[in-house]
Short mmCIF file of C-alpha atoms in Angstrom, two decimals:
data_model
loop_
_atom_site.label_atom_id
_atom_site.label_comp_id
_atom_site.label_asym_id
_atom_site.label_seq_id
_atom_site.Cartn_x
_atom_site.Cartn_y
_atom_site.Cartn_z
CA UNK A 275 0.00 0.00 0.00
CA UNK A 276 1.18 3.52 -0.83
CA UNK A 277 -0.43 6.10 1.43
CA UNK A 278 -2.56 8.66 -0.35
CA UNK A 279 -0.72 11.74 -1.60
CA UNK A 280 -3.33 14.49 -1.18
CA UNK A 281 -2.18 17.13 -3.63
CA UNK A 282 -2.80 17.95 -7.25
CA UNK A 283 0.89 18.80 -7.53
CA UNK A 284 1.99 15.19 -7.96
CA UNK A 285 3.41 15.96 -11.42
CA UNK A 286 7.03 16.63 -10.45
CA UNK A 287 7.11 13.69 -7.99
CA UNK A 288 5.70 11.27 -10.54
CA UNK A 289 8.15 12.64 -13.08
CA UNK A 290 10.99 12.22 -10.54
CA UNK A 291 9.90 8.64 -9.81
CA UNK A 292 9.81 7.85 -13.54
CA UNK A 293 13.21 9.47 -14.12
CA UNK A 294 14.75 7.53 -11.22
CA UNK A 295 13.35 4.22 -12.49
CA UNK A 296 14.50 4.89 -16.05
CA UNK A 297 17.98 5.77 -14.74
CA UNK A 298 18.25 2.77 -12.38
CA UNK A 299 21.45 1.26 -13.87
CA UNK A 300 23.18 4.67 -13.95
CA UNK A 301 22.06 5.43 -10.38
CA UNK A 302 23.28 2.10 -8.98
CA UNK A 303 26.61 2.50 -10.78
CA UNK A 304 26.91 6.04 -9.36
CA UNK A 305 26.38 4.75 -5.81
CA UNK A 306 28.79 1.85 -6.41
CA UNK A 307 31.54 4.29 -7.46
CA UNK A 308 30.85 6.53 -4.45
CA UNK A 309 31.24 3.58 -2.07
CA UNK A 310 34.52 2.62 -3.71
CA UNK A 311 35.88 6.02 -2.56
CA UNK A 312 33.98 6.59 0.69
CA UNK A 313 33.01 4.56 3.76
CA UNK A 314 29.30 4.46 4.58
CA UNK A 315 28.22 5.22 8.15
CA UNK A 316 27.69 2.00 10.10
CA UNK A 317 23.93 2.58 10.25
CA UNK A 318 21.72 5.50 9.25
CA UNK A 319 18.10 6.57 9.27
CA UNK A 320 16.77 9.39 7.10
CA UNK A 321 13.52 11.34 7.55
CA UNK A 322 12.05 12.30 4.16
CA UNK A 323 9.24 14.68 3.24
CA UNK A 324 7.17 14.26 0.08
CA UNK A 325 5.46 17.53 -0.87
CA UNK A 326 4.25 16.32 -4.25
CA UNK A 327 6.36 19.03 -5.88
CA UNK A 328 9.62 17.98 -4.16
CA UNK A 329 11.03 15.07 -2.17
CA UNK A 330 13.85 15.84 0.25
CA UNK A 331 15.61 14.53 3.34
CA UNK A 332 15.04 16.78 6.37
CA UNK A 333 17.07 14.87 8.96
CA UNK A 334 19.82 12.22 8.91
CA UNK A 335 20.42 10.25 12.10
CA UNK A 336 23.67 8.33 12.61
CA UNK A 337 22.43 6.62 15.81
CA UNK A 338 19.01 5.36 14.69
CA UNK A 339 16.71 4.36 17.54
CA UNK A 340 13.67 2.85 15.82
CA UNK A 341 14.74 -0.60 14.64
CA UNK A 342 11.77 -2.00 16.59
CA UNK A 343 9.49 -0.36 13.99
CA UNK A 344 10.82 -2.55 11.17
CA UNK A 345 8.58 -5.49 10.32
CA UNK A 346 9.76 -9.10 10.82
CA UNK A 347 9.83 -9.42 6.99
CA UNK A 348 12.58 -6.78 6.90
CA UNK A 349 14.85 -8.56 9.40
CA UNK A 350 16.64 -10.90 6.92
CA UNK A 351 17.80 -7.82 4.98
CA UNK A 352 19.01 -6.18 8.20
CA UNK A 353 20.90 -9.34 9.25
CA UNK A 354 22.58 -9.68 5.85
CA UNK A 355 23.59 -6.01 5.87
CA UNK A 356 24.92 -6.37 9.44
CA UNK A 357 26.99 -9.38 8.35
CA UNK A 358 28.45 -7.41 5.44
CA UNK A 359 29.26 -4.44 7.70
CA UNK A 360 30.98 -6.58 10.36
CA UNK A 361 32.94 -8.61 7.75
CA UNK A 362 34.44 -5.38 6.38
CA UNK A 363 35.42 -4.06 9.80
CA UNK A 364 36.43 -7.09 11.86
CA UNK A 365 35.88 -10.41 10.02
CA UNK A 366 37.10 -12.50 12.98
CA UNK A 367 34.70 -10.75 15.41
CA UNK A 368 33.02 -12.93 18.04
CA UNK A 369 31.84 -10.29 20.51
CA UNK A 370 29.95 -7.04 20.03
CA UNK A 371 29.47 -4.53 22.84
CA UNK A 372 26.37 -2.39 22.33
CA UNK A 373 26.22 0.89 24.28
CA UNK A 374 22.65 2.26 24.33
CA UNK A 375 21.26 5.59 25.52
CA UNK A 376 21.39 6.05 29.26
CA UNK A 377 17.66 6.87 29.56
CA UNK A 378 16.92 3.16 29.62
CA UNK A 379 13.34 3.38 30.95
CA UNK A 380 11.78 4.38 27.62
CA UNK A 381 10.04 1.13 26.62
CA UNK A 382 9.92 1.92 22.88
CA UNK A 383 13.63 2.68 22.86
CA UNK A 384 14.38 -0.52 24.79
CA UNK A 385 12.51 -2.54 22.15
CA UNK A 386 14.83 -0.92 19.59
CA UNK A 387 17.84 -2.09 21.63
CA UNK A 388 16.38 -5.60 21.83
CA UNK A 389 15.90 -5.61 18.05
CA UNK A 390 19.53 -4.55 17.51
CA UNK A 391 20.67 -7.36 19.82
CA UNK A 392 18.57 -9.79 17.75
CA UNK A 393 19.96 -8.51 14.41
CA UNK A 394 23.62 -8.79 15.48
CA UNK A 395 23.06 -12.12 17.24
CA UNK A 396 21.59 -13.48 13.99
CA UNK A 397 24.64 -12.04 12.19
CA UNK A 398 26.80 -14.37 14.30
CA UNK A 399 27.94 -12.27 17.25
CA UNK A 400 27.72 -12.55 21.02
CA UNK A 401 26.06 -9.28 21.98
CA UNK A 402 26.08 -7.68 25.44
CA UNK A 403 25.02 -4.26 26.65
CA UNK A 404 27.24 -1.76 28.45
CA UNK A 405 26.08 1.48 30.04
CA UNK A 406 27.67 4.95 30.15
CA UNK A 407 25.51 5.68 33.20
CA UNK A 408 27.75 5.76 36.32
CA UNK A 409 24.72 4.67 38.37
CA UNK A 410 24.93 1.22 36.72
CA UNK A 411 27.48 -0.55 38.95
CA UNK A 412 26.36 -4.18 38.53
CA UNK A 413 24.53 -6.25 35.89
CA UNK A 414 20.98 -4.84 35.90
CA UNK A 415 18.01 -6.61 34.28
CA UNK A 416 15.44 -4.37 32.59
CA UNK A 417 11.97 -5.73 31.82
CA UNK A 418 10.57 -5.16 28.32
CA UNK A 419 6.89 -4.64 27.43
CA UNK A 420 6.76 -8.01 25.63
CA UNK A 421 7.70 -9.91 28.81
CA UNK A 422 11.37 -10.47 27.90
CA UNK A 423 14.26 -8.58 29.48
CA UNK A 424 17.65 -7.04 28.72
CA UNK A 425 20.66 -6.99 31.03
CA UNK A 426 22.78 -3.86 31.09
CA UNK A 427 26.26 -3.94 32.64
CA UNK A 428 28.88 -1.42 33.79
CA UNK A 429 31.70 -0.70 31.33
CA UNK A 430 35.22 -1.86 32.23
CA UNK A 431 38.17 0.12 30.85
CA UNK A 432 41.47 -1.78 30.71
CA UNK A 433 44.24 0.35 29.24
CA UNK A 434 43.29 0.88 25.56
CA UNK A 435 40.28 -1.45 25.56
CA UNK A 436 36.64 -1.20 26.64
CA UNK A 437 34.58 -4.21 27.62
CA UNK A 438 32.53 -5.78 30.38
CA UNK A 439 33.60 -8.11 33.14
CA UNK A 440 34.67 -11.32 31.34
CA UNK A 441 33.74 -9.90 27.90
CA UNK A 442 36.31 -8.48 25.48
CA UNK A 443 34.69 -7.21 22.24
CA UNK A 444 36.32 -6.58 18.86
CA UNK A 445 33.72 -3.94 18.02
CA UNK A 446 31.82 -1.40 20.14
CA UNK A 447 28.55 -0.20 18.62
CA UNK A 448 27.19 3.08 19.96
CA UNK A 449 23.43 3.54 19.95
CA UNK A 450 23.90 6.67 22.06
CA UNK A 451 24.11 9.96 20.17
CA UNK A 452 26.47 11.58 22.73
CA UNK A 453 24.36 14.75 23.02
CA UNK A 454 25.69 15.27 26.55
CA UNK A 455 29.33 15.29 25.40
CA UNK A 456 32.15 12.85 24.74
CA UNK A 457 32.53 10.45 27.70
CA UNK A 458 36.07 10.04 29.03
CA UNK A 459 35.68 6.24 29.07
CA UNK A 460 35.36 6.22 25.24
CA UNK A 461 38.39 8.39 24.53
CA UNK A 462 41.63 7.02 23.01
CA UNK A 463 40.20 3.67 21.97
CA UNK A 464 42.66 2.49 19.34
CA UNK A 465 42.69 -1.30 19.74
CA UNK A 466 39.00 -1.78 18.98
CA UNK A 467 36.52 -0.49 16.42
CA UNK A 468 34.22 2.19 17.85
CA UNK A 469 31.19 2.64 15.59
CA UNK A 470 29.97 5.19 14.72
CA UNK A 471 33.10 7.23 15.54
CA UNK A 472 32.94 9.77 18.37
CA UNK A 473 32.81 12.72 15.97
CA UNK A 474 29.48 11.39 14.64
CA UNK A 475 27.91 12.29 18.00
CA UNK A 476 26.00 15.52 18.53
CA UNK A 477 28.74 16.83 20.82
CA UNK A 478 30.70 17.41 17.57
CA UNK A 479 28.30 16.98 14.63
CA UNK A 480 26.31 19.84 13.02
CA UNK A 481 23.29 19.58 10.74
CA UNK A 482 24.52 22.48 8.60
CA UNK A 483 27.74 20.53 7.79
CA UNK A 484 25.60 17.57 6.74
CA UNK A 485 23.26 19.59 4.52
CA UNK A 486 26.19 21.44 2.92
CA UNK A 487 27.60 18.03 1.90
CA UNK A 488 24.13 16.91 0.77
CA UNK A 489 23.66 20.05 -1.35
CA UNK A 490 26.87 19.33 -3.29
CA UNK A 491 25.85 15.72 -3.86
CA UNK A 492 22.32 16.71 -4.88
CA UNK A 493 23.83 18.92 -7.60
CA UNK A 494 25.98 16.04 -8.92
CA UNK A 495 23.09 13.59 -8.74
CA UNK A 496 20.64 16.00 -10.41
CA UNK A 497 23.14 16.51 -13.25
CA UNK A 498 23.27 12.73 -13.72
CA UNK A 499 19.46 12.67 -14.05
CA UNK A 500 19.14 15.95 -15.96
CA UNK A 501 16.92 17.67 -13.39
CA UNK A 502 16.75 20.64 -11.02
CA UNK A 503 18.57 19.77 -7.72
CA UNK A 504 16.01 21.85 -5.78
CA UNK A 505 13.50 19.04 -6.33
CA UNK A 506 15.50 16.86 -3.91
CA UNK A 507 17.33 19.47 -1.80
CA UNK A 508 16.04 21.59 1.11
CA UNK A 509 17.63 25.06 1.10
CA UNK A 510 19.16 26.12 4.41
CA UNK A 511 21.07 28.80 6.33
CA UNK A 512 23.04 28.85 9.59
CA UNK A 513 23.06 31.12 12.65
CA UNK A 514 25.74 30.72 15.30
CA UNK A 515 25.94 32.51 18.66
CA UNK A 516 22.20 32.39 19.31
CA UNK A 517 20.75 32.62 22.81
CA UNK A 518 16.97 32.29 22.88
CA UNK A 519 16.71 33.02 26.60
CA UNK A 520 18.46 36.37 26.28
CA UNK A 521 17.25 37.16 22.75
CA UNK A 522 20.80 37.18 21.31
CA UNK A 523 21.15 36.44 17.58
CA UNK A 524 17.64 37.67 16.68
CA UNK A 525 18.99 39.85 13.83
CA UNK A 526 20.88 36.91 12.32
CA UNK A 527 17.75 34.76 12.50
CA UNK A 528 15.47 37.40 10.95
CA UNK A 529 17.81 38.36 8.08
CA UNK A 530 18.59 34.74 7.18
CA UNK A 531 14.90 33.86 7.35
CA UNK A 532 14.03 36.72 4.99
CA UNK A 533 16.72 35.74 2.46
CA UNK A 534 15.80 32.04 2.58
CA UNK A 535 12.05 32.67 2.22
CA UNK A 536 12.73 34.91 -0.81
CA UNK A 537 14.74 32.09 -2.47
CA UNK A 538 11.93 29.59 -1.81
CA UNK A 539 9.29 32.01 -3.15
CA UNK A 540 11.25 32.28 -6.41
CA UNK A 541 11.31 28.47 -6.76
CA UNK A 542 7.59 28.27 -5.93
CA UNK A 543 6.87 30.86 -8.63
CA UNK A 544 9.02 28.93 -11.14
CA UNK A 545 7.02 25.73 -10.50
CA UNK A 546 3.60 27.40 -10.17
CA UNK A 547 3.23 26.42 -6.51
CA UNK A 548 0.52 28.53 -4.89
CA UNK A 549 1.31 27.71 -1.26
CA UNK A 550 2.97 30.01 1.26
CA UNK A 551 6.56 28.89 1.95
CA UNK A 552 7.74 28.30 5.50
CA UNK A 553 10.95 27.50 7.38
CA UNK A 554 11.84 25.03 10.08
CA UNK A 555 14.22 26.51 12.64
CA UNK A 556 15.98 23.88 14.74
CA UNK A 557 19.04 23.28 16.88
CA UNK A 558 22.10 22.67 14.70
CA UNK A 559 23.02 19.75 16.96
CA UNK A 560 20.66 17.28 18.55
CA UNK A 561 17.67 15.11 17.93
CA UNK A 562 14.52 13.72 19.58
CA UNK A 563 12.36 16.39 17.95
CA UNK A 564 13.45 19.01 20.51
CA UNK A 565 14.29 22.65 19.81
CA UNK A 566 12.21 22.92 16.62
CA UNK A 567 9.77 25.59 15.41
CA UNK A 568 7.91 26.47 12.19
CA UNK A 569 8.30 30.04 10.87
CA UNK A 570 6.22 31.62 8.08
CA UNK A 571 7.26 35.25 8.54
CA UNK A 572 10.65 36.62 9.73
CA UNK A 573 8.74 38.96 12.08
CA UNK A 574 7.76 35.88 14.12
CA UNK A 575 11.42 35.45 15.11
CA UNK A 576 11.57 38.92 16.67
CA UNK A 577 8.42 38.27 18.64
CA UNK A 578 8.94 34.92 20.32
CA UNK A 579 6.83 34.13 23.36
CA UNK A 580 8.49 33.13 26.60
CA UNK A 581 7.17 29.57 26.10
CA UNK A 582 8.74 29.36 22.62
CA UNK A 583 12.04 30.80 23.88
CA UNK A 584 12.13 28.19 26.64
CA UNK A 585 11.28 25.40 24.18
CA UNK A 586 14.01 26.50 21.74
CA UNK A 587 16.73 27.21 24.31
CA UNK A 588 17.35 23.66 25.61
CA UNK A 589 17.46 20.27 23.90
CA UNK A 590 18.17 16.67 24.94
CA UNK A 591 20.27 16.12 28.09
CA UNK A 592 19.74 19.78 29.04
CA UNK A 593 22.14 21.05 26.38
CA UNK A 594 21.75 24.77 25.64
CA UNK A 595 21.12 25.79 22.03
CA UNK A 596 23.74 28.21 20.70
CA UNK A 597 23.59 27.42 16.96
CA UNK A 598 20.59 26.84 14.71
CA UNK A 599 19.87 25.72 11.17
CA UNK A 600 17.10 27.47 9.25
CA UNK A 601 15.82 24.88 6.79
CA UNK A 602 13.37 25.19 3.93
CA UNK A 603 10.12 23.70 5.18
CA UNK A 604 9.03 20.76 3.04
CA UNK A 605 5.34 20.09 3.68
CA UNK A 606 4.26 16.45 3.81
CA UNK A 607 1.22 15.49 1.79
CA UNK A 608 1.39 11.82 2.62
CA UNK A 609 -1.61 10.67 4.63
CA UNK A 610 -2.42 7.57 6.64
CA UNK A 611 -5.97 7.54 8.02
CA UNK A 612 -6.19 11.32 7.50
CA UNK A 613 -3.07 11.91 9.66
CA UNK A 614 0.11 13.59 8.37
CA UNK A 615 2.83 11.02 7.65
CA UNK A 616 6.48 11.05 6.57
CA UNK A 617 8.65 8.14 5.39
CA UNK A 618 11.69 7.13 7.43
CA UNK A 619 14.26 4.91 5.68
CA UNK A 620 16.64 2.65 7.65
CA UNK A 621 20.03 1.55 6.38
CA UNK A 622 22.88 -0.64 7.67
CA UNK A 623 26.19 -0.15 5.90
CA UNK A 624 25.28 0.90 2.34
CA UNK A 625 22.09 -1.14 2.17
CA UNK A 626 18.49 -0.05 2.63
CA UNK A 627 17.05 -2.56 5.10
CA UNK A 628 13.52 -1.19 5.52
CA UNK A 629 11.48 1.70 6.75
CA UNK A 630 8.16 2.93 8.06
CA UNK A 631 5.92 5.97 8.23
CA UNK A 632 6.03 8.36 11.17
CA UNK A 633 2.40 9.40 11.59
CA UNK A 634 1.07 12.20 13.79
CA UNK A 635 -2.61 13.15 13.77
CA UNK A 636 -1.92 16.07 16.13
CA UNK A 637 0.47 17.85 13.77
CA UNK A 638 -0.01 19.75 10.52
CA UNK A 639 1.63 19.26 7.12
CA UNK A 640 4.12 22.04 7.90
CA UNK A 641 5.13 20.88 11.38
CA UNK A 642 7.67 18.51 12.90
CA UNK A 643 6.00 15.06 13.26
CA UNK A 644 8.62 13.72 15.68
CA UNK A 645 6.59 14.94 18.65
CA UNK A 646 4.09 13.64 21.24
CA UNK A 647 1.30 11.79 19.45
CA UNK A 648 3.60 10.20 16.85
CA UNK A 649 3.10 6.55 15.92
CA UNK A 650 4.86 4.30 13.43
CA UNK A 651 3.18 2.43 10.59
CA UNK A 652 5.17 -0.01 8.45
CA UNK A 653 2.43 -0.21 5.79
CA UNK A 654 4.17 1.39 2.84
CA UNK A 655 7.29 -0.72 3.13
CA UNK A 656 5.60 -4.06 3.79
CA UNK A 657 6.60 -5.09 0.27
CA UNK A 658 10.16 -3.85 0.62
CA UNK A 659 11.53 -7.22 -0.46
CA UNK A 660 10.02 -6.64 -3.91
CA UNK A 661 12.14 -5.11 -6.63
CA UNK A 662 11.05 -1.94 -8.45
CA UNK A 663 8.79 -2.50 -11.45
CA UNK A 664 9.84 -0.52 -14.53
CA UNK A 665 6.84 0.45 -16.62
CA UNK A 666 4.41 0.69 -13.70
CA UNK A 667 2.39 3.89 -13.59
CA UNK A 668 4.22 6.44 -11.36
CA UNK A 669 2.68 6.73 -7.90
CA UNK A 670 0.82 3.42 -8.20
CA UNK A 671 3.48 0.91 -7.12
CA UNK A 672 4.72 0.56 -3.54
CA UNK A 673 8.08 -0.96 -4.59
CA UNK A 674 8.65 1.92 -7.02
CA UNK A 675 7.80 4.56 -4.42
CA UNK A 676 9.99 2.76 -1.89
CA UNK A 677 12.87 2.55 -4.35
CA UNK A 678 12.64 6.32 -4.96
CA UNK A 679 12.67 6.96 -1.19
CA UNK A 680 15.63 4.59 -0.83
CA UNK A 681 17.59 6.46 -3.52
CA UNK A 682 17.13 9.86 -1.81
CA UNK A 683 17.89 8.33 1.60
CA UNK A 684 21.09 6.75 0.25
CA UNK A 685 22.06 10.14 -1.19
CA UNK A 686 21.78 11.55 2.36
CA UNK A 687 23.86 8.61 3.60
CA UNK A 688 26.63 9.41 1.07
CA UNK A 689 26.49 13.01 2.33
CA UNK A 690 26.92 11.70 5.89
CA UNK A 691 30.05 9.79 4.81
CA UNK A 692 31.47 12.99 3.25
CA UNK A 693 30.58 14.88 6.42
CA UNK A 694 32.29 12.33 8.70
CA UNK A 695 35.42 12.37 6.55
CA UNK A 696 35.57 16.17 6.68
CA UNK A 697 35.19 16.28 10.48
CA UNK A 698 37.43 13.30 11.32
CA UNK A 699 40.01 14.59 13.85
CA UNK A 700 42.41 11.77 12.92
CA UNK A 701 42.25 12.31 9.15
CA UNK A 702 45.46 13.29 7.43
CA UNK A 703 45.24 16.70 5.81
CA UNK A 704 47.20 17.20 2.58
CA UNK A 705 48.01 20.70 1.40
#
């Protein structure tokens, strides 16, 4: 099933779908050549928005926390991709240490951890869980909603290696986005593989760096397909030194918002789009749908209510917001049971392993859906094991729609690999 796209402006998207299907061999070769030169992130999830007139990634997560939302039918793909990823990194690996988020009472997140344990166990690894939380001083069982349980253990640091008591892993997999900073216990690990690397965490990473890399790739990719890169790229701007509590940086926000909205209006006029453009202003670092607001007029930024200032000033783990990205708002016209929905694509190594729709009946087409009231529906990707069908009418085939989403998500994943290379503190710099 493909959720209903409620807009008359399906022309460009159907044209994009057709162009992508017709160019399939060229696209797959393009990706193959990129992966010969660049290393994919270990795992990635990408939030997409389909406006009917454009399809673009709006967020790329390098510590995905929703593997529990993948259907059982998608698991063989995930296991195969996990095997391929581990073989490349540490072929002789027996043990994998998984370090989850420290807020281990969120039952949905815990089901994600359990699913990751299952995937890597099926890939042939002994998997145990270690905690960055200093309060965890002994093996601690945690009950799951389905009646099973996970055991989380304190980390043991022995010289250059991290493990658990009686457990020495070849690879350490972080499922903790390091929003609170880089933990001392994870520093200077050179004898083991730490994945993703520390500089992928939000203590270092910035969304503007990612979308700058994506913009360059979107131009290359659009040239390959003979199309306008704007159809797959959200325009953006950056403001540093912002303090919402004190009102600092308001001029930067307002002037950037005005410039960005003018650019979007020009594109809307070019494509005959009658809607009013909007921006999403969000913390340049961080996730969990925190520190995000929708802006339709730059004047709104000069007039923020105390409630909005408070909401924008602090994100996950109490981190203060000092930098923001202003991003072109891409409305979502996908609907499931009359509720706004957006596709989320999950990847391990360079492979798409599945996806689902984030659905939120309490939010509008121009708002962030990763908010209270969100649910996850794997309907659209239930047939993800089917190959695309050339010749099918655009917009009518779930595998074709899914393939198109997978292509744009993989483009964001290539951008993430560029971004990680550019921010790697250990990379050699050649003049």
